[in-house]
JSON list of C-alpha atoms in Angstrom, two decimals:
[
{"chain": "A", "resi": 66, "resn": "MET", "atom": "CA", "xyz": [-32.30, -33.57, -7.85]},
{"chain": "A", "resi": 67, "resn": "GLU", "atom": "CA", "xyz": [-35.66, -31.91, -7.23]},
{"chain": "A", "resi": 68, "resn": "ALA", "atom": "CA", "xyz": [-34.60, -29.69, -4.29]},
{"chain": "A", "resi": 69, "resn": "PRO", "atom": "CA", "xyz": [-32.83, -26.32, -4.56]},
{"chain": "A", "resi": 70, "resn": "LEU", "atom": "CA", "xyz": [-29.20, -25.89, -3.53]},
{"chain": "A", "resi": 71, "resn": "SER", "atom": "CA", "xyz": [-27.89, -23.35, -1.03]},
{"chain": "A", "resi": 72, "resn": "LEU", "atom": "CA", "xyz": [-24.41, -21.87, -1.10]},
{"chain": "A", "resi": 73, "resn": "ARG", "atom": "CA", "xyz": [-23.25, -20.23, 2.13]},
{"chain": "A", "resi": 74, "resn": "VAL", "atom": "CA", "xyz": [-20.03, -18.19, 2.16]},
{"chain": "A", "resi": 75, "resn": "VAL", "atom": "CA", "xyz": [-18.48, -17.14, 5.49]},
{"chain": "A", "resi": 76, "resn": "ALA", "atom": "CA", "xyz": [-15.19, -15.24, 5.74]},
{"chain": "A", "resi": 77, "resn": "THR", "atom": "CA", "xyz": [-12.68, -16.99, 8.01]},
{"chain": "A", "resi": 78, "resn": "ALA", "atom": "CA", "xyz": [-10.62, -13.87, 8.73]},
{"chain": "A", "resi": 79, "resn": "PRO", "atom": "CA", "xyz": [-10.64, -10.15, 7.94]},
{"chain": "A", "resi": 80, "resn": "PRO", "atom": "CA", "xyz": [-9.53, -9.32, 4.38]},
{"chain": "A", "resi": 81, "resn": "LYS", "atom": "CA", "xyz": [-5.80, -8.67, 3.90]},
{"chain": "A", "resi": 82, "resn": "THR", "atom": "CA", "xyz": [-4.92, -5.55, 1.94]},
{"chain": "A", "resi": 83, "resn": "SER", "atom": "CA", "xyz": [-1.64, -5.02, 0.12]},
{"chain": "A", "resi": 84, "resn": "ILE", "atom": "CA", "xyz": [-0.62, -1.74, -1.50]},
{"chain": "A", "resi": 85, "resn": "ARG", "atom": "CA", "xyz": [2.22, -1.61, -4.03]},
{"chain": "A", "resi": 86, "resn": "THR", "atom": "CA", "xyz": [3.24, 0.79, -6.79]},
{"chain": "A", "resi": 87, "resn": "SER", "atom": "CA", "xyz": [1.34, -1.44, -9.25]},
{"chain": "A", "resi": 88, "resn": "GLY", "atom": "CA", "xyz": [-1.94, -1.04, -7.30]},
{"chain": "A", "resi": 89, "resn": "ALA", "atom": "CA", "xyz": [-3.88, -2.38, -4.34]},
{"chain": "A", "resi": 90, "resn": "THR", "atom": "CA", "xyz": [-5.02, -5.96, -3.79]},
{"chain": "A", "resi": 91, "resn": "VAL", "atom": "CA", "xyz": [-7.41, -7.51, -1.28]},
{"chain": "A", "resi": 92, "resn": "ALA", "atom": "CA", "xyz": [-7.16, -11.20, -0.33]},
{"chain": "A", "resi": 93, "resn": "VAL", "atom": "CA", "xyz": [-10.15, -12.96, 1.25]},
{"chain": "A", "resi": 94, "resn": "ALA", "atom": "CA", "xyz": [-10.38, -16.50, 2.65]},
{"chain": "A", "resi": 95, "resn": "ALA", "atom": "CA", "xyz": [-13.78, -18.08, 3.28]},
{"chain": "A", "resi": 96, "resn": "ILE", "atom": "CA", "xyz": [-15.55, -21.36, 3.98]},
{"chain": "A", "resi": 97, "resn": "VAL", "atom": "CA", "xyz": [-18.14, -22.31, 1.35]},
{"chain": "A", "resi": 98, "resn": "THR", "atom": "CA", "xyz": [-20.87, -24.71, 2.47]},
{"chain": "A", "resi": 99, "resn": "VAL", "atom": "CA", "xyz": [-23.07, -26.41, -0.15]},
{"chain": "A", "resi": 100, "resn": "MET", "atom": "CA", "xyz": [-26.45, -27.65, 1.11]},
{"chain": "A", "resi": 101, "resn": "VAL", "atom": "CA", "xyz": [-29.51, -29.18, -0.48]},
{"chain": "A", "resi": 102, "resn": "LEU", "atom": "CA", "xyz": [-32.85, -27.76, 0.72]},
{"chain": "A", "resi": 103, "resn": "PRO", "atom": "CA", "xyz": [-35.52, -30.49, 0.47]},
{"chain": "A", "resi": 104, "resn": "PRO", "atom": "CA", "xyz": [-39.04, -29.07, 0.89]},
{"chain": "A", "resi": 105, "resn": "GLY", "atom": "CA", "xyz": [-40.41, -29.57, 4.41]},
{"chain": "A", "resi": 106, "resn": "LYS", "atom": "CA", "xyz": [-37.14, -31.07, 5.69]},
{"chain": "A", "resi": 107, "resn": "PRO", "atom": "CA", "xyz": [-34.04, -29.64, 7.34]},
{"chain": "A", "resi": 108, "resn": "PRO", "atom": "CA", "xyz": [-31.11, -28.68, 5.05]},
{"chain": "A", "resi": 109, "resn": "ILE", "atom": "CA", "xyz": [-28.57, -31.41, 4.22]},
{"chain": "A", "resi": 110, "resn": "GLN", "atom": "CA", "xyz": [-24.92, -30.43, 3.92]},
{"chain": "A", "resi": 111, "resn": "LEU", "atom": "CA", "xyz": [-23.30, -31.82, 0.78]},
{"chain": "A", "resi": 112, "resn": "SER", "atom": "CA", "xyz": [-19.83, -30.33, 1.07]},
{"chain": "A", "resi": 113, "resn": "SER", "atom": "CA", "xyz": [-17.67, -27.77, 2.81]},
{"chain": "A", "resi": 114, "resn": "MET", "atom": "CA", "xyz": [-14.77, -26.14, 0.98]},
{"chain": "A", "resi": 115, "resn": "THR", "atom": "CA", "xyz": [-12.18, -23.44, 1.53]},
{"chain": "A", "resi": 116, "resn": "MET", "atom": "CA", "xyz": [-12.16, -20.57, -0.96]},
{"chain": "A", "resi": 117, "resn": "GLU", "atom": "CA", "xyz": [-9.27, -18.15, -1.44]},
{"chain": "A", "resi": 118, "resn": "THR", "atom": "CA", "xyz": [-9.77, -15.07, -3.61]},
{"chain": "A", "resi": 119, "resn": "LYS", "atom": "CA", "xyz": [-7.64, -12.10, -4.55]},
{"chain": "A", "resi": 120, "resn": "PHE", "atom": "CA", "xyz": [-9.10, -8.88, -5.91]},
{"chain": "A", "resi": 121, "resn": "ASN", "atom": "CA", "xyz": [-7.51, -5.89, -7.59]},
{"chain": "A", "resi": 122, "resn": "ALA", "atom": "CA", "xyz": [-8.89, -2.80, -5.85]},
{"chain": "A", "resi": 123, "resn": "LYS", "atom": "CA", "xyz": [-8.94, 0.48, -7.78]},
{"chain": "A", "resi": 124, "resn": "VAL", "atom": "CA", "xyz": [-9.35, 3.49, -5.50]},
{"chain": "A", "resi": 125, "resn": "SER", "atom": "CA", "xyz": [-10.93, 6.58, -7.03]},
{"chain": "A", "resi": 126, "resn": "MET", "atom": "CA", "xyz": [-12.34, 9.91, -5.97]},
{"chain": "A", "resi": 127, "resn": "LYS", "atom": "CA", "xyz": [-15.45, 11.28, -7.65]},
{"chain": "A", "resi": 128, "resn": "GLY", "atom": "CA", "xyz": [-16.76, 14.59, -6.42]},
{"chain": "A", "resi": 129, "resn": "LYS", "atom": "CA", "xyz": [-16.76, 14.46, -2.63]},
{"chain": "A", "resi": 130, "resn": "ARG", "atom": "CA", "xyz": [-16.67, 10.64, -2.34]},
{"chain": "A", "resi": 131, "resn": "LEU", "atom": "CA", "xyz": [-13.80, 8.14, -2.10]},
{"chain": "A", "resi": 132, "resn": "SER", "atom": "CA", "xyz": [-14.72, 4.76, -3.61]},
{"chain": "A", "resi": 133, "resn": "VAL", "atom": "CA", "xyz": [-13.24, 1.38, -4.58]},
{"chain": "A", "resi": 134, "resn": "GLN", "atom": "CA", "xyz": [-13.86, -0.76, -7.70]},
{"chain": "A", "resi": 135, "resn": "ASN", "atom": "CA", "xyz": [-12.95, -4.46, -7.31]},
{"chain": "A", "resi": 136, "resn": "ASP", "atom": "CA", "xyz": [-11.91, -6.94, -9.99]},
{"chain": "A", "resi": 137, "resn": "LEU", "atom": "CA", "xyz": [-11.47, -10.67, -9.29]},
{"chain": "A", "resi": 138, "resn": "ARG", "atom": "CA", "xyz": [-7.87, -11.61, -10.06]},
{"chain": "A", "resi": 139, "resn": "ARG", "atom": "CA", "xyz": [-7.36, -15.05, -8.51]},
{"chain": "A", "resi": 140, "resn": "PHE", "atom": "CA", "xyz": [-9.75, -17.75, -7.30]},
{"chain": "A", "resi": 141, "resn": "LYS", "atom": "CA", "xyz": [-8.92, -21.07, -5.69]},
{"chain": "A", "resi": 142, "resn": "ILE", "atom": "CA", "xyz": [-11.19, -23.59, -3.99]},
{"chain": "A", "resi": 143, "resn": "PHE", "atom": "CA", "xyz": [-10.22, -26.81, -2.24]},
{"chain": "A", "resi": 144, "resn": "SER", "atom": "CA", "xyz": [-11.80, -29.39, 0.06]},
{"chain": "A", "resi": 145, "resn": "ASN", "atom": "CA", "xyz": [-11.56, -29.39, 3.82]},
{"chain": "A", "resi": 146, "resn": "GLN", "atom": "CA", "xyz": [-12.26, -33.13, 3.95]},
{"chain": "A", "resi": 147, "resn": "SER", "atom": "CA", "xyz": [-9.98, -34.88, 1.47]},
{"chain": "A", "resi": 148, "resn": "ALA", "atom": "CA", "xyz": [-7.30, -34.48, -1.17]},
{"chain": "A", "resi": 149, "resn": "LEU", "atom": "CA", "xyz": [-9.42, -36.56, -3.57]},
{"chain": "A", "resi": 150, "resn": "GLU", "atom": "CA", "xyz": [-12.32, -34.11, -3.26]},
{"chain": "A", "resi": 151, "resn": "SER", "atom": "CA", "xyz": [-9.84, -31.26, -3.88]},
{"chain": "A", "resi": 152, "resn": "LEU", "atom": "CA", "xyz": [-8.73, -32.97, -7.12]},
{"chain": "A", "resi": 153, "resn": "ALA", "atom": "CA", "xyz": [-12.37, -33.30, -8.17]},
{"chain": "A", "resi": 154, "resn": "LEU", "atom": "CA", "xyz": [-12.83, -29.54, -7.66]},
{"chain": "A", "resi": 155, "resn": "ILE", "atom": "CA", "xyz": [-10.04, -28.54, -10.09]},
{"chain": "A", "resi": 156, "resn": "PRO", "atom": "CA", "xyz": [-12.28, -28.68, -13.21]},
{"chain": "A", "resi": 157, "resn": "LEU", "atom": "CA", "xyz": [-14.89, -26.57, -11.38]},
{"chain": "A", "resi": 158, "resn": "GLN", "atom": "CA", "xyz": [-12.47, -23.70, -10.62]},
{"chain": "A", "resi": 159, "resn": "GLY", "atom": "CA", "xyz": [-13.11, -21.93, -13.96]},
{"chain": "A", "resi": 160, "resn": "PRO", "atom": "CA", "xyz": [-16.94, -22.10, -13.87]},
{"chain": "A", "resi": 161, "resn": "LEU", "atom": "CA", "xyz": [-17.01, -21.14, -10.17]},
{"chain": "A", "resi": 162, "resn": "LYS", "atom": "CA", "xyz": [-14.73, -18.16, -10.82]},
{"chain": "A", "resi": 163, "resn": "THR", "atom": "CA", "xyz": [-17.05, -17.05, -13.64]},
{"chain": "A", "resi": 164, "resn": "MET", "atom": "CA", "xyz": [-20.09, -17.47, -11.37]},
{"chain": "A", "resi": 165, "resn": "LEU", "atom": "CA", "xyz": [-18.35, -15.38, -8.70]},
{"chain": "A", "resi": 166, "resn": "GLN", "atom": "CA", "xyz": [-17.51, -12.67, -11.26]},
{"chain": "A", "resi": 167, "resn": "ILE", "atom": "CA", "xyz": [-21.11, -12.55, -12.49]},
{"chain": "A", "resi": 168, "resn": "THR", "atom": "CA", "xyz": [-22.89, -12.68, -9.12]},
{"chain": "A", "resi": 169, "resn": "MET", "atom": "CA", "xyz": [-20.74, -11.68, -6.14]},
{"chain": "A", "resi": 170, "resn": "VAL", "atom": "CA", "xyz": [-18.32, -9.12, -7.62]},
{"chain": "A", "resi": 171, "resn": "PRO", "atom": "CA", "xyz": [-21.16, -6.85, -8.85]},
{"chain": "A", "resi": 172, "resn": "LEU", "atom": "CA", "xyz": [-22.78, -7.02, -5.39]},
{"chain": "A", "resi": 173, "resn": "ILE", "atom": "CA", "xyz": [-19.50, -6.05, -3.73]},
{"chain": "A", "resi": 174, "resn": "ASN", "atom": "CA", "xyz": [-18.90, -3.26, -6.26]},
{"chain": "A", "resi": 175, "resn": "ASN", "atom": "CA", "xyz": [-22.42, -1.86, -5.79]},
{"chain": "A", "resi": 176, "resn": "TRP", "atom": "CA", "xyz": [-21.63, -1.53, -2.10]},
{"chain": "A", "resi": 177, "resn": "THR", "atom": "CA", "xyz": [-18.08, -0.13, -2.45]},
{"chain": "A", "resi": 178, "resn": "LYS", "atom": "CA", "xyz": [-18.81, 2.25, -5.35]},
{"chain": "A", "resi": 179, "resn": "ARG", "atom": "CA", "xyz": [-21.05, 4.30, -3.03]},
{"chain": "A", "resi": 180, "resn": "GLY", "atom": "CA", "xyz": [-17.82, 5.19, -1.29]},
{"chain": "A", "resi": 181, "resn": "VAL", "atom": "CA", "xyz": [-17.29, 7.26, 1.79]},
{"chain": "A", "resi": 182, "resn": "PRO", "atom": "CA", "xyz": [-17.97, 10.99, 1.90]},
{"chain": "A", "resi": 183, "resn": "ILE", "atom": "CA", "xyz": [-15.11, 13.47, 2.24]},
{"chain": "A", "resi": 184, "resn": "PRO", "atom": "CA", "xyz": [-16.39, 16.41, 4.28]},
{"chain": "A", "resi": 185, "resn": "LEU", "atom": "CA", "xyz": [-16.10, 19.75, 2.49]},
{"chain": "A", "resi": 186, "resn": "PRO", "atom": "CA", "xyz": [-18.12, 22.91, 3.10]},
{"chain": "A", "resi": 187, "resn": "ASP", "atom": "CA", "xyz": [-20.79, 23.94, 0.59]},
{"chain": "A", "resi": 188, "resn": "GLY", "atom": "CA", "xyz": [-19.33, 25.87, -2.30]},
{"chain": "A", "resi": 189, "resn": "MET", "atom": "CA", "xyz": [-16.08, 23.91, -2.29]},
{"chain": "A", "resi": 190, "resn": "ASP", "atom": "CA", "xyz": [-15.46, 20.92, -4.59]},
{"chain": "A", "resi": 191, "resn": "PHE", "atom": "CA", "xyz": [-12.58, 18.68, -5.68]},
{"chain": "A", "resi": 192, "resn": "VAL", "atom": "CA", "xyz": [-11.41, 18.83, -9.31]},
{"chain": "A", "resi": 193, "resn": "GLU", "atom": "CA", "xyz": [-8.59, 17.08, -11.18]},
{"chain": "A", "resi": 194, "resn": "GLU", "atom": "CA", "xyz": [-8.48, 14.17, -8.72]},
{"chain": "A", "resi": 195, "resn": "VAL", "atom": "CA", "xyz": [-5.30, 12.03, -8.67]},
{"chain": "A", "resi": 196, "resn": "VAL", "atom": "CA", "xyz": [-4.64, 8.65, -7.02]},
{"chain": "A", "resi": 197, "resn": "GLU", "atom": "CA", "xyz": [-1.03, 7.44, -6.67]},
{"chain": "A", "resi": 198, "resn": "TYR", "atom": "CA", "xyz": [-0.01, 4.02, -5.34]},
{"chain": "A", "resi": 199, "resn": "HIS", "atom": "CA", "xyz": [3.21, 3.65, -3.34]},
{"chain": "A", "resi": 200, "resn": "ASN", "atom": "CA", "xyz": [4.63, 0.69, -1.39]},
{"chain": "A", "resi": 201, "resn": "GLY", "atom": "CA", "xyz": [2.39, 0.50, 1.69]},
{"chain": "A", "resi": 202, "resn": "TYR", "atom": "CA", "xyz": [0.23, 3.58, 1.13]},
{"chain": "A", "resi": 203, "resn": "ILE", "atom": "CA", "xyz": [-1.95, 5.51, -1.32]},
{"chain": "A", "resi": 204, "resn": "VAL", "atom": "CA", "xyz": [-1.78, 9.27, -1.95]},
{"chain": "A", "resi": 205, "resn": "ILE", "atom": "CA", "xyz": [-5.02, 10.89, -3.01]},
{"chain": "A", "resi": 206, "resn": "GLY", "atom": "CA", "xyz": [-4.93, 14.49, -4.16]},
{"chain": "A", "resi": 207, "resn": "ALA", "atom": "CA", "xyz": [-7.05, 17.04, -5.93]},
{"chain": "A", "resi": 208, "resn": "ASN", "atom": "CA", "xyz": [-7.37, 20.73, -6.61]},
{"chain": "A", "resi": 209, "resn": "LEU", "atom": "CA", "xyz": [-10.05, 22.72, -4.84]},
{"chain": "A", "resi": 210, "resn": "HIS", "atom": "CA", "xyz": [-12.68, 24.58, -6.79]},
{"chain": "A", "resi": 211, "resn": "PHE", "atom": "CA", "xyz": [-14.66, 27.35, -5.11]},
{"chain": "A", "resi": 212, "resn": "SER", "atom": "CA", "xyz": [-18.11, 27.80, -6.64]},
{"chain": "A", "resi": 213, "resn": "LEU", "atom": "CA", "xyz": [-18.81, 30.58, -4.11]},
{"chain": "A", "resi": 214, "resn": "GLY", "atom": "CA", "xyz": [-16.49, 33.39, -3.14]},
{"chain": "A", "resi": 215, "resn": "LEU", "atom": "CA", "xyz": [-14.68, 33.10, 0.18]},
{"chain": "A", "resi": 216, "resn": "ARG", "atom": "CA", "xyz": [-16.79, 35.95, 1.65]},
{"chain": "A", "resi": 217, "resn": "ASP", "atom": "CA", "xyz": [-19.99, 34.15, 0.60]},
{"chain": "A", "resi": 218, "resn": "MET", "atom": "CA", "xyz": [-18.79, 30.88, 2.19]},
{"chain": "A", "resi": 219, "resn": "ILE", "atom": "CA", "xyz": [-17.86, 32.61, 5.46]},
{"chain": "A", "resi": 220, "resn": "GLY", "atom": "CA", "xyz": [-21.14, 34.53, 5.46]},
{"chain": "A", "resi": 221, "resn": "ASN", "atom": "CA", "xyz": [-23.19, 31.33, 4.92]},
{"chain": "A", "resi": 222, "resn": "SER", "atom": "CA", "xyz": [-21.51, 29.48, 7.78]},
{"chain": "A", "resi": 223, "resn": "MET", "atom": "CA", "xyz": [-22.27, 32.19, 10.38]}
]
């Protein structure tokens, strides 16, 4: 084949998050469309498949930011058209999972590791951060460290 291939991944529903004492998981279902892109011609669809993935999600707090690190735990892909095509995809599950781990998981982690800021006034920081997983919720705690005295903080905010 002389033309490049295109792989389009579209989520079919919002991700489902589960939190247990063992950690957090995120399940994502998507439609994967494989197309060939002949030069000067419109794309030709080769196949459409359903992909189901499950990630372990490790929540952490660094400084004043809450972030998530994802790790691919389970990957399954099957055909929307036929059971025979689904059987043909079984040997490809391993290589596709590896490709996903090498390409997509780092992209997702680059986005989620930025995290979300936790608003704290200047001169106040979190230290000794702790993340605890419980059934249905996560507790995030830390000690506060004051790099400025309380009078200095109050004086700076006025």
